Amino acid sequence: MKFLFYLALVVLLVPLQTTLLPHLSVWNIKPDLGLVAAALVGLFAGELEGLLVGLAIGWILSLFSAGELWLSLLVNGGVGLLTGFLGRQVSQVTAISLGAGVLLVSLASGLLAAMTFKGFDTSQMWWMVESIVFPQACFDGVMGAAFYWILSRRFDRTRLRTE
Amino acid sequence: MWMAHSSSPYGARRIALACFALLLVALFIFPSQIQGLLQYLGGPVGYVVSVPLEAVASIDSSIADRWAQYVALQGVREENQQLRKENEWLRGQHSQLRESAAATERLTALLNFKEQALPTMIAAQVIGRDATNRYRAIILNKGESDGVKPDMGVVTPAGVVGRVVKTTGASSVVLLVTDPNNAIAALIQRTRDEGIVEGAQRGLAKLKYIPLLSTLRDGDRVVTSGLIGDFPRGLMIGAITRIDKEEGALFQSAELMPEVDVGRVEEVLVIQTSYGQSAKTGVGADPPEKSVP
């Protein structure tokens, strides 16, 4: 059952991210729902499932992006693993703390991606950080916090982990 | 808000860490092999994912059509009048161009030019945008099974859109001409000076490495040079809107307004074989859907 849920999540994320979200973008910036999904799976279902689902999301989404595969794999897999640990080690996970965590990971991955761009000078790099990386990180953080808040009211994290 | 717990076994944590470490090591030692393998495995996965993707894209497109046909009709009268005027002007241009074409035909026959093969193209529909915000790319509903391969040029009748960078079985990703990671060999139509077109900020493009002695000016049209890549010569890229000439620099550069509004493009043509390559590369390839001169 869980496997089917994860399969549907990964497959449906692609049309959501590539076809529907561009209509809902703010100033041409859309949130990275793959990152948010990997973070939530890690938090609710543990580090192993977070890692595997994150890797699957990273791989599938990279097939539909011009970006580097390794970055997508590491960021999404890494965030699933990290939130899995976070859920176990931190005494109280709140929507704000998760949102802040997602914001930082998104910011770090955006900076890493900007640094891999060929022939970028300082002004172009700054433009990219200012107009794409930072707004997207904020957007991702808000989405992460909002989804966590909704899910935490509906589901019990402990029950999902031990199911 | 919940309290943390530690009911999950330590084994899962160890396995997760080991998997992640293994992946890191593998990506570090064999980066291209791992990426190549995952890209290869992505081919069949693309078929599965393309089913909901095309379904959602088709619903999205039908909603957009209905919106455009019934709701967003305000200001159509003014637009219609403007288009009529433009049509009249274009008719005049058309007759002039027909005269020029007839003259070129006569001259070509006179010079006994070797007949060139027409490029073969595959018509494709745009079904999505890049999954991230960092790249300006579009997703097409045609992939490897339709004969689309990386590095193929993508155009509309108006001009250049970009080039294919990734393919799966049933879809492909096209890096747009406005993306800073793209580079297309180009020349200024009037002066015949060559340069490289790259994407720039705010959805524009930039023509770089123009010789210092070039007499380019605002409004000059820039077309593909056909020297590098899979674009035939003479496809419209854009028009020069600003010239940057720095003191002491070896080259000039210019800002371009792309001819194709890549943010709104819905159907495109993928250039399968360029001028004069049909005979060489056409063998074994899938039959093209459309042939455009």
CSV table of C-alpha atoms in Angstrom, one decimal:
chain,number,residue,atom,x,y,z
A,1,MET,CA,0.0,0.0,0.0
A,2,LYS,CA,2.8,2.4,1.0
A,3,PHE,CA,4.7,1.5,-2.1
A,4,LEU,CA,1.7,2.3,-4.3
A,5,PHE,CA,1.3,5.6,-2.5
A,6,TYR,CA,5.0,6.5,-3.0
A,7,LEU,CA,4.8,5.4,-6.7
A,8,ALA,CA,1.7,7.6,-7.3
A,9,LEU,CA,3.4,10.5,-5.5
A,10,VAL,CA,6.6,10.3,-7.6
A,11,VAL,CA,4.7,9.9,-10.9
A,12,LEU,CA,2.1,12.6,-10.2
A,13,LEU,CA,4.8,15.1,-9.0
A,14,VAL,CA,6.0,15.4,-12.6
A,15,PRO,CA,2.8,16.9,-14.2
A,16,LEU,CA,2.2,18.9,-11.1
A,17,GLN,CA,5.7,20.4,-11.2
A,18,THR,CA,6.1,20.9,-14.9
A,19,THR,CA,2.6,21.6,-16.2
A,20,LEU,CA,0.4,23.0,-13.4
A,21,LEU,CA,2.8,24.9,-11.2
A,22,PRO,CA,4.0,27.3,-13.9
A,23,HIS,CA,0.4,28.7,-13.9
A,24,LEU,CA,0.6,29.3,-10.1
A,25,SER,CA,4.1,30.7,-10.1
A,26,VAL,CA,4.7,34.1,-8.4
A,27,TRP,CA,7.0,36.4,-10.4
A,28,ASN,CA,7.9,33.4,-12.5
A,29,ILE,CA,9.1,31.4,-9.5
A,30,LYS,CA,7.4,28.1,-8.6
A,31,PRO,CA,8.1,26.1,-5.5
A,32,ASP,CA,10.1,22.8,-5.6
A,33,LEU,CA,7.4,20.4,-4.5
A,34,GLY,CA,9.8,17.5,-4.9
A,35,LEU,CA,12.0,18.9,-2.2
A,36,VAL,CA,9.0,19.5,0.1
A,37,ALA,CA,7.7,16.0,-0.6
A,38,ALA,CA,11.1,14.3,0.2
A,39,ALA,CA,11.3,16.4,3.4
A,40,LEU,CA,7.8,15.4,4.6
A,41,VAL,CA,8.3,11.7,3.7
A,42,GLY,CA,11.6,11.7,5.7
A,43,LEU,CA,9.9,13.3,8.6
A,44,PHE,CA,6.8,11.2,8.7
A,45,ALA,CA,8.2,7.8,7.6
A,46,GLY,CA,11.9,7.8,8.7
A,47,GLU,CA,15.3,8.2,7.2
A,48,LEU,CA,15.4,5.1,4.9
A,49,GLU,CA,12.1,5.8,3.2
A,50,GLY,CA,12.9,9.5,3.1
A,51,LEU,CA,16.2,8.7,1.3
A,52,LEU,CA,14.7,6.3,-1.1
A,53,VAL,CA,11.7,8.4,-2.0
A,54,GLY,CA,13.9,11.5,-2.2
A,55,LEU,CA,16.3,9.7,-4.6
A,56,ALA,CA,13.3,8.5,-6.8
A,57,ILE,CA,11.9,12.0,-6.9
A,58,GLY,CA,15.3,13.5,-7.7
A,59,TRP,CA,15.9,11.0,-10.5
A,60,ILE,CA,12.4,11.3,-12.1
A,61,LEU,CA,12.3,15.1,-11.9
A,62,SER,CA,15.8,15.4,-13.3
A,63,LEU,CA,14.6,13.5,-16.4
A,64,PHE,CA,12.2,16.5,-17.0
A,65,SER,CA,14.7,19.2,-16.3
A,66,ALA,CA,17.8,20.6,-18.1
A,67,GLY,CA,19.6,20.5,-14.7
A,68,GLU,CA,22.3,18.2,-13.5
A,69,LEU,CA,21.2,14.7,-12.3
A,70,TRP,CA,23.7,14.4,-9.5
A,71,LEU,CA,22.5,17.6,-7.9
A,72,SER,CA,18.9,16.6,-8.0
A,73,LEU,CA,19.7,13.1,-6.6
A,74,LEU,CA,21.8,14.5,-3.7
A,75,VAL,CA,19.5,17.3,-2.7
A,76,ASN,CA,16.3,15.3,-2.7
A,77,GLY,CA,17.8,12.1,-1.3
A,78,GLY,CA,19.8,14.2,1.2
A,79,VAL,CA,16.8,16.1,2.4
A,80,GLY,CA,14.8,12.9,2.9
A,81,LEU,CA,17.6,11.4,5.0
A,82,LEU,CA,18.2,14.7,6.9
A,83,THR,CA,14.6,15.2,7.9
A,84,GLY,CA,14.4,11.5,8.9
A,85,PHE,CA,17.2,12.1,11.4
A,86,LEU,CA,15.6,15.4,12.4
A,87,GLY,CA,12.3,13.8,13.2
A,88,ARG,CA,14.1,11.3,15.5
A,89,GLN,CA,16.7,13.6,17.2
A,90,VAL,CA,14.8,16.9,17.6
A,91,SER,CA,12.4,16.9,20.5
A,92,GLN,CA,9.8,19.2,18.9
A,93,VAL,CA,9.4,19.6,15.2
A,94,THR,CA,7.2,22.6,14.3
A,95,ALA,CA,6.0,23.9,11.0
A,96,ILE,CA,8.3,26.9,11.4
A,97,SER,CA,11.4,24.8,12.1
A,98,LEU,CA,10.7,22.5,9.1
A,99,GLY,CA,10.0,25.5,6.9
A,100,ALA,CA,13.3,27.1,8.0
A,101,GLY,CA,15.2,23.8,7.3
A,102,VAL,CA,13.7,23.4,3.8
A,103,LEU,CA,14.5,27.1,3.1
A,104,LEU,CA,18.2,26.5,4.0
A,105,VAL,CA,18.5,23.3,2.0
A,106,SER,CA,16.8,25.0,-1.0
A,107,LEU,CA,19.1,28.0,-0.7
A,108,ALA,CA,22.2,25.7,-0.5
A,109,SER,CA,21.2,23.6,-3.5
A,110,GLY,CA,20.4,26.8,-5.5
A,111,LEU,CA,23.8,28.3,-4.7
A,112,LEU,CA,25.5,25.0,-5.7
A,113,ALA,CA,23.5,24.9,-9.0
A,114,ALA,CA,24.5,28.6,-9.7
A,115,MET,CA,28.1,27.8,-9.1
A,116,THR,CA,28.0,24.9,-11.6
A,117,PHE,CA,26.7,27.2,-14.4
A,118,LYS,CA,29.5,27.7,-17.0
A,119,GLY,CA,30.8,31.2,-17.7
A,120,PHE,CA,28.8,33.0,-15.0
A,121,ASP,CA,30.5,36.2,-13.7
A,122,THR,CA,29.8,37.8,-10.3
A,123,SER,CA,27.0,40.0,-11.5
A,124,GLN,CA,25.1,37.2,-13.2
A,125,MET,CA,25.6,35.0,-10.1
A,126,TRP,CA,24.2,37.8,-7.9
A,127,TRP,CA,21.3,38.3,-10.3
A,128,MET,CA,20.5,34.6,-10.1
A,129,VAL,CA,20.7,34.4,-6.3
A,130,GLU,CA,18.6,37.6,-5.9
A,131,SER,CA,15.9,36.8,-8.5
A,132,ILE,CA,15.7,33.0,-8.5
A,133,VAL,CA,17.5,31.2,-5.7
A,134,PHE,CA,16.4,33.3,-2.7
A,135,PRO,CA,12.8,33.7,-3.7
A,136,GLN,CA,12.5,30.0,-4.5
A,137,ALA,CA,14.0,29.1,-1.2
A,138,CYS,CA,11.5,31.3,0.6
A,139,PHE,CA,8.7,29.8,-1.4
A,140,ASP,CA,9.9,26.2,-0.7
A,141,GLY,CA,10.1,27.1,3.0
A,142,VAL,CA,6.6,28.4,3.1
A,143,MET,CA,5.2,25.4,1.2
A,144,GLY,CA,7.1,23.0,3.5
A,145,ALA,CA,5.7,24.7,6.6
A,146,ALA,CA,2.2,24.8,5.2
A,147,PHE,CA,2.1,21.1,4.1
A,148,TYR,CA,3.6,20.0,7.4
A,149,TRP,CA,1.0,22.0,9.3
A,150,ILE,CA,-1.8,20.4,7.3
A,151,LEU,CA,-0.4,16.9,7.5
A,152,SER,CA,0.4,17.1,11.2
A,153,ARG,CA,-3.2,18.0,12.0
A,154,ARG,CA,-4.4,15.0,10.0
A,155,PHE,CA,-1.9,12.2,10.6
A,156,ASP,CA,0.1,11.0,13.5
A,157,ARG,CA,3.8,10.9,12.7
A,158,THR,CA,4.6,8.0,15.1
A,159,ARG,CA,1.9,5.8,13.7
A,160,LEU,CA,3.1,6.3,10.1
A,161,ARG,CA,6.6,5.4,11.1
A,162,THR,CA,5.8,2.2,12.8
A,163,GLU,CA,3.1,1.1,10.3
B,1,MET,CA,3.8,19.6,17.1
B,2,TRP,CA,4.9,16.2,18.4
B,3,MET,CA,7.4,14.8,20.7
B,4,ALA,CA,10.2,12.9,19.1
B,5,HIS,CA,10.4,9.1,19.4
B,6,SER,CA,13.0,6.4,18.7
B,7,SER,CA,10.8,3.5,17.9
B,8,SER,CA,12.4,2.8,14.5
B,9,PRO,CA,15.2,0.3,14.6
B,10,TYR,CA,18.8,1.4,14.2
B,11,GLY,CA,19.2,-0.9,11.2
B,12,ALA,CA,17.1,1.4,9.0
B,13,ARG,CA,19.3,4.3,9.9
B,14,ARG,CA,22.4,2.4,9.2
B,15,ILE,CA,21.1,1.2,5.8
B,16,ALA,CA,20.0,4.7,4.9
B,17,LEU,CA,23.4,6.1,5.8
B,18,ALA,CA,25.2,3.3,3.9
B,19,CYS,CA,23.0,3.8,0.8
B,20,PHE,CA,23.7,7.6,0.8
B,21,ALA,CA,27.4,7.1,1.4
B,22,LEU,CA,27.5,4.6,-1.4
B,23,LEU,CA,25.7,6.9,-3.8
B,24,LEU,CA,28.1,9.8,-2.9
B,25,VAL,CA,31.1,7.6,-3.5
B,26,ALA,CA,29.7,6.2,-6.8
B,27,LEU,CA,28.9,9.7,-8.1
B,28,PHE,CA,32.3,10.9,-7.1
B,29,ILE,CA,34.2,8.0,-8.7
B,30,PHE,CA,32.1,7.3,-11.7
B,31,PRO,CA,30.1,10.5,-12.4
B,32,SER,CA,29.4,10.1,-16.1
B,33,GLN,CA,28.8,6.3,-15.9
B,34,ILE,CA,26.2,6.7,-13.1
B,35,GLN,CA,24.5,9.6,-14.8
B,36,GLY,CA,24.6,7.7,-18.2
B,37,LEU,CA,23.1,4.6,-16.5
B,38,LEU,CA,20.3,6.5,-14.8
B,39,GLN,CA,19.6,8.4,-18.0
B,40,TYR,CA,19.4,5.1,-19.9
B,41,LEU,CA,17.0,3.7,-17.3
B,42,GLY,CA,15.0,6.8,-17.5
B,43,GLY,CA,14.1,6.0,-21.1
B,44,PRO,CA,11.3,3.4,-20.3
B,45,VAL,CA,10.4,5.3,-17.1
B,46,GLY,CA,9.6,8.3,-19.3
B,47,TYR,CA,6.8,6.3,-21.0
B,48,VAL,CA,5.1,5.7,-17.6
B,49,VAL,CA,5.5,9.3,-16.5
B,50,SER,CA,4.4,10.7,-19.9
B,51,VAL,CA,0.9,9.2,-19.5
B,52,PRO,CA,-0.3,11.4,-16.6
B,53,LEU,CA,1.9,14.2,-17.9
B,54,GLU,CA,0.2,14.3,-21.3
B,55,ALA,CA,-3.2,13.9,-19.7
B,56,VAL,CA,-2.6,16.9,-17.5
B,57,ALA,CA,-1.1,18.9,-20.4
B,58,SER,CA,-4.1,18.1,-22.6
B,59,ILE,CA,-6.6,19.2,-19.8
B,60,ASP,CA,-4.5,22.3,-19.2
B,61,SER,CA,-4.4,23.1,-22.9
B,62,SER,CA,-8.2,22.7,-23.4
B,63,ILE,CA,-8.8,25.0,-20.4
B,64,ALA,CA,-6.4,27.5,-21.8
B,65,ASP,CA,-8.2,27.3,-25.2
B,66,ARG,CA,-11.6,27.8,-23.7
B,67,TRP,CA,-10.3,30.8,-21.7
B,68,ALA,CA,-8.8,32.3,-24.8
B,69,GLN,CA,-11.9,31.7,-26.9
B,70,TYR,CA,-14.6,32.9,-24.6
B,71,VAL,CA,-13.3,34.7,-21.6
B,72,ALA,CA,-10.3,36.7,-22.7
B,73,LEU,CA,-12.0,38.3,-25.7
B,74,GLN,CA,-11.7,41.9,-24.3
B,75,GLY,CA,-9.8,44.2,-26.7
B,76,VAL,CA,-10.1,41.8,-29.6
B,77,ARG,CA,-11.7,44.5,-31.9
B,78,GLU,CA,-8.7,46.8,-31.4
B,79,GLU,CA,-6.3,43.9,-32.0
B,80,ASN,CA,-8.2,42.9,-35.1
B,81,GLN,CA,-7.9,46.4,-36.6
B,82,GLN,CA,-4.2,46.4,-35.8
B,83,LEU,CA,-3.7,43.0,-37.4
B,84,ARG,CA,-5.6,44.1,-40.5
B,85,LYS,CA,-3.1,47.0,-40.9
B,86,GLU,CA,-0.2,44.7,-40.3
B,87,ASN,CA,-1.7,42.2,-42.8
B,88,GLU,CA,-1.8,44.9,-45.5
B,89,TRP,CA,1.8,45.9,-44.8
B,90,LEU,CA,2.8,42.2,-45.0
B,91,ARG,CA,1.0,41.7,-48.3
B,92,GLY,CA,3.2,44.5,-49.7
B,93,GLN,CA,6.3,42.9,-48.3
B,94,HIS,CA,5.2,39.5,-49.6
B,95,SER,CA,4.9,40.7,-53.2
B,96,GLN,CA,8.3,42.4,-52.9
B,97,LEU,CA,9.8,39.2,-51.6
B,98,ARG,CA,8.2,37.1,-54.3
B,99,GLU,CA,10.0,39.3,-56.8
B,100,SER,CA,13.3,38.8,-55.0
B,101,ALA,CA,12.7,35.0,-54.8
B,102,ALA,CA,12.1,34.8,-58.5
B,103,ALA,CA,15.2,36.8,-59.1
B,104,THR,CA,17.2,34.5,-56.8
B,105,GLU,CA,15.8,31.4,-58.5
B,106,ARG,CA,17.0,32.7,-61.9
B,107,LEU,CA,20.4,33.6,-60.6
B,108,THR,CA,20.8,30.2,-58.8
B,109,ALA,CA,19.9,28.4,-62.0
B,110,LEU,CA,22.4,30.6,-63.8
B,111,LEU,CA,25.1,29.8,-61.4
B,112,ASN,CA,24.2,26.1,-61.6
B,113,PHE,CA,24.1,25.7,-57.7
B,114,LYS,CA,23.9,22.2,-56.4
B,115,GLU,CA,20.4,21.4,-55.2
B,116,GLN,CA,20.2,21.2,-51.5
B,117,ALA,CA,18.2,18.7,-49.5
B,118,LEU,CA,15.4,20.2,-47.4
B,119,PRO,CA,15.7,19.7,-43.7
B,120,THR,CA,13.3,17.0,-42.2
B,121,MET,CA,11.5,18.1,-39.1
B,122,ILE,CA,9.3,16.4,-36.4
B,123,ALA,CA,6.3,18.4,-35.1
B,124,ALA,CA,6.0,18.3,-31.3
B,125,GLN,CA,3.8,19.9,-28.7
B,126,VAL,CA,5.0,21.6,-25.6
B,127,ILE,CA,3.6,19.7,-22.5
B,128,GLY,CA,5.5,21.4,-19.7
B,129,ARG,CA,8.2,23.7,-18.4
B,130,ASP,CA,11.5,22.8,-16.7
B,131,ALA,CA,10.9,21.1,-13.3
B,132,THR,CA,13.2,23.7,-11.6
B,133,ASN,CA,13.3,27.5,-11.9
B,134,ARG,CA,17.1,27.5,-12.6
B,135,TYR,CA,16.9,26.6,-16.3
B,136,ARG,CA,14.7,28.0,-19.1
B,137,ALA,CA,13.6,24.8,-20.7
B,138,ILE,CA,10.4,23.3,-22.1
B,139,ILE,CA,9.3,19.7,-22.3
B,140,LEU,CA,8.1,18.2,-25.6
B,141,ASN,CA,5.8,15.2,-26.2
B,142,LYS,CA,8.2,13.5,-28.6
B,143,GLY,CA,11.2,11.5,-27.4
B,144,GLU,CA,13.7,8.8,-28.5
B,145,SER,CA,11.0,6.6,-30.0
B,146,ASP,CA,10.1,9.4,-32.4
B,147,GLY,CA,13.7,10.0,-33.5
B,148,VAL,CA,14.5,12.9,-31.2
B,149,LYS,CA,18.1,13.0,-30.0
B,150,PRO,CA,20.1,15.3,-27.8
B,151,ASP,CA,21.6,18.4,-29.6
B,152,MET,CA,18.9,18.6,-32.3
B,153,GLY,CA,17.8,22.1,-33.0
B,154,VAL,CA,14.2,23.2,-32.2
B,155,VAL,CA,12.4,25.9,-34.2
B,156,THR,CA,9.0,27.4,-35.0
B,157,PRO,CA,8.2,29.0,-38.3
B,158,ALA,CA,9.2,32.4,-36.7
B,159,GLY,CA,12.7,31.3,-35.7
B,160,VAL,CA,14.9,29.4,-33.3
B,161,VAL,CA,13.5,28.1,-30.0
B,162,GLY,CA,16.5,26.2,-28.5
B,163,ARG,CA,18.1,22.7,-28.7
B,164,VAL,CA,17.3,19.3,-27.2
B,165,VAL,CA,19.4,18.5,-24.1
B,166,LYS,CA,17.7,15.4,-22.7
B,167,THR,CA,15.4,12.7,-24.0
B,168,THR,CA,13.3,9.9,-22.5
B,169,GLY,CA,11.3,7.3,-24.5
B,170,ALA,CA,8.3,9.6,-25.0
B,171,SER,CA,9.5,13.1,-24.1
B,172,SER,CA,12.4,15.5,-24.5
B,173,VAL,CA,13.8,18.6,-22.7
B,174,VAL,CA,14.7,21.6,-24.8
B,175,LEU,CA,17.0,24.3,-23.4
B,176,LEU,CA,15.7,27.6,-24.7
B,177,VAL,CA,17.7,30.2,-26.6
B,178,THR,CA,17.2,32.6,-23.6
B,179,ASP,CA,19.0,30.2,-21.1
B,180,PRO,CA,22.5,31.4,-20.2
B,181,ASN,CA,23.8,27.8,-20.6
B,182,ASN,CA,22.8,27.7,-24.3
B,183,ALA,CA,25.2,28.7,-27.1
B,184,ILE,CA,24.2,28.9,-30.8
B,185,ALA,CA,26.6,29.9,-33.6
B,186,ALA,CA,25.1,33.0,-35.3
B,187,LEU,CA,25.7,35.8,-37.8
B,188,ILE,CA,24.4,39.3,-38.4
B,189,GLN,CA,22.4,39.1,-41.5
B,190,ARG,CA,23.4,42.5,-42.9
B,191,THR,CA,27.1,42.6,-42.0
B,192,ARG,CA,27.7,38.8,-42.2
B,193,ASP,CA,29.8,39.1,-39.0
B,194,GLU,CA,29.7,35.9,-36.9
B,195,GLY,CA,29.3,35.5,-33.1
B,196,ILE,CA,27.8,33.2,-30.5
B,197,VAL,CA,24.3,33.7,-29.1
B,198,GLU,CA,23.8,33.0,-25.4
B,199,GLY,CA,20.9,33.5,-23.1
B,200,ALA,CA,20.8,36.5,-20.9
B,201,GLN,CA,18.9,37.8,-17.9
B,202,ARG,CA,15.2,38.9,-18.1
B,203,GLY,CA,14.4,36.5,-21.0
B,204,LEU,CA,16.7,38.1,-23.5
B,205,ALA,CA,19.7,36.8,-25.4
B,206,LYS,CA,23.2,38.1,-26.1
B,207,LEU,CA,25.3,38.0,-29.2
B,208,LYS,CA,29.0,37.7,-28.1
B,209,TYR,CA,32.4,37.7,-29.8
B,210,ILE,CA,31.4,40.2,-32.6
B,211,PRO,CA,34.5,41.6,-34.4
B,212,LEU,CA,35.4,45.1,-33.2
B,213,LEU,CA,35.3,46.5,-36.8
B,214,SER,CA,31.7,45.3,-37.3
B,215,THR,CA,29.3,48.0,-38.3
B,216,LEU,CA,26.3,46.5,-36.6
B,217,ARG,CA,23.5,48.7,-35.5
B,218,ASP,CA,20.2,48.5,-33.5
B,219,GLY,CA,17.5,46.5,-35.4
B,220,ASP,CA,20.0,44.3,-37.3
B,221,ARG,CA,18.7,40.8,-37.6
B,222,VAL,CA,20.7,37.8,-36.3
B,223,VAL,CA,20.4,34.4,-37.9
B,224,THR,CA,22.0,31.0,-37.4
B,225,SER,CA,25.3,30.6,-39.1
B,226,GLY,CA,25.0,26.8,-39.6
B,227,LEU,CA,28.6,26.3,-38.6
B,228,ILE,CA,28.2,24.5,-35.3
B,229,GLY,CA,25.3,22.4,-34.1
B,230,ASP,CA,22.3,21.1,-35.8
B,231,PHE,CA,20.8,24.3,-37.0
B,232,PRO,CA,20.8,25.0,-40.8
B,233,ARG,CA,22.1,28.5,-41.9
B,234,GLY,CA,19.7,31.4,-42.0
B,235,LEU,CA,17.1,30.7,-39.3
B,236,MET,CA,16.0,33.8,-37.5
B,237,ILE,CA,17.2,34.2,-33.9
B,238,GLY,CA,16.3,37.8,-33.0
B,239,ALA,CA,17.0,41.5,-33.6
B,240,ILE,CA,19.7,43.6,-31.9
B,241,THR,CA,18.3,46.0,-29.3
B,242,ARG,CA,21.5,47.3,-27.7
B,243,ILE,CA,25.2,47.3,-28.5
B,244,ASP,CA,27.9,46.9,-25.8
B,245,LYS,CA,31.3,48.2,-26.9
B,246,GLU,CA,33.8,48.4,-24.1
B,247,GLU,CA,37.1,50.2,-24.4
B,248,GLY,CA,40.1,47.9,-24.6
B,249,ALA,CA,37.9,44.8,-25.2
B,250,LEU,CA,38.8,42.4,-28.0
B,251,PHE,CA,35.2,41.9,-29.2
B,252,GLN,CA,31.8,43.7,-29.1
B,253,SER,CA,28.6,42.2,-27.8
B,254,ALA,CA,25.0,43.0,-28.4
B,255,GLU,CA,21.7,42.4,-26.6
B,256,LEU,CA,19.1,40.6,-28.7
B,257,MET,CA,15.3,40.4,-28.5
B,258,PRO,CA,14.5,36.8,-29.5
B,259,GLU,CA,12.1,36.5,-32.5
B,260,VAL,CA,10.1,33.7,-30.9
B,261,ASP,CA,8.3,34.4,-27.6
B,262,VAL,CA,9.7,31.3,-25.9
B,263,GLY,CA,7.5,31.9,-22.9
B,264,ARG,CA,4.3,31.2,-24.9
B,265,VAL,CA,5.4,28.7,-27.5
B,266,GLU,CA,3.0,25.8,-27.8
B,267,GLU,CA,4.0,23.8,-30.9
B,268,VAL,CA,7.5,23.4,-32.3
B,269,LEU,CA,9.5,21.6,-35.0
B,270,VAL,CA,12.5,19.5,-34.1
B,271,ILE,CA,15.2,19.5,-36.9
B,272,GLN,CA,16.0,15.9,-37.4
B,273,THR,CA,18.4,16.4,-40.3
B,274,SER,CA,19.8,19.7,-41.5
B,275,TYR,CA,20.3,20.9,-45.1
B,276,GLY,CA,22.3,18.5,-47.1
B,277,GLN,CA,22.4,15.8,-44.3
B,278,SER,CA,19.3,13.9,-45.2
B,279,ALA,CA,21.1,11.3,-47.3
B,280,LYS,CA,23.7,10.8,-44.6
B,281,THR,CA,21.6,10.5,-41.5
B,282,GLY,CA,18.2,9.6,-42.8
B,283,VAL,CA,19.1,5.9,-43.0
B,284,GLY,CA,17.7,3.9,-40.1
B,285,ALA,CA,15.8,6.9,-38.7
B,286,ASP,CA,12.1,6.9,-38.1
B,287,PRO,CA,10.1,8.5,-40.9
B,288,PRO,CA,9.6,12.2,-40.2
B,289,GLU,CA,6.1,13.5,-39.6
B,290,LYS,CA,6.6,16.7,-41.4
B,291,SER,CA,8.9,18.1,-44.0
B,292,VAL,CA,9.3,21.9,-44.0
B,293,PRO,CA,11.4,23.9,-46.4
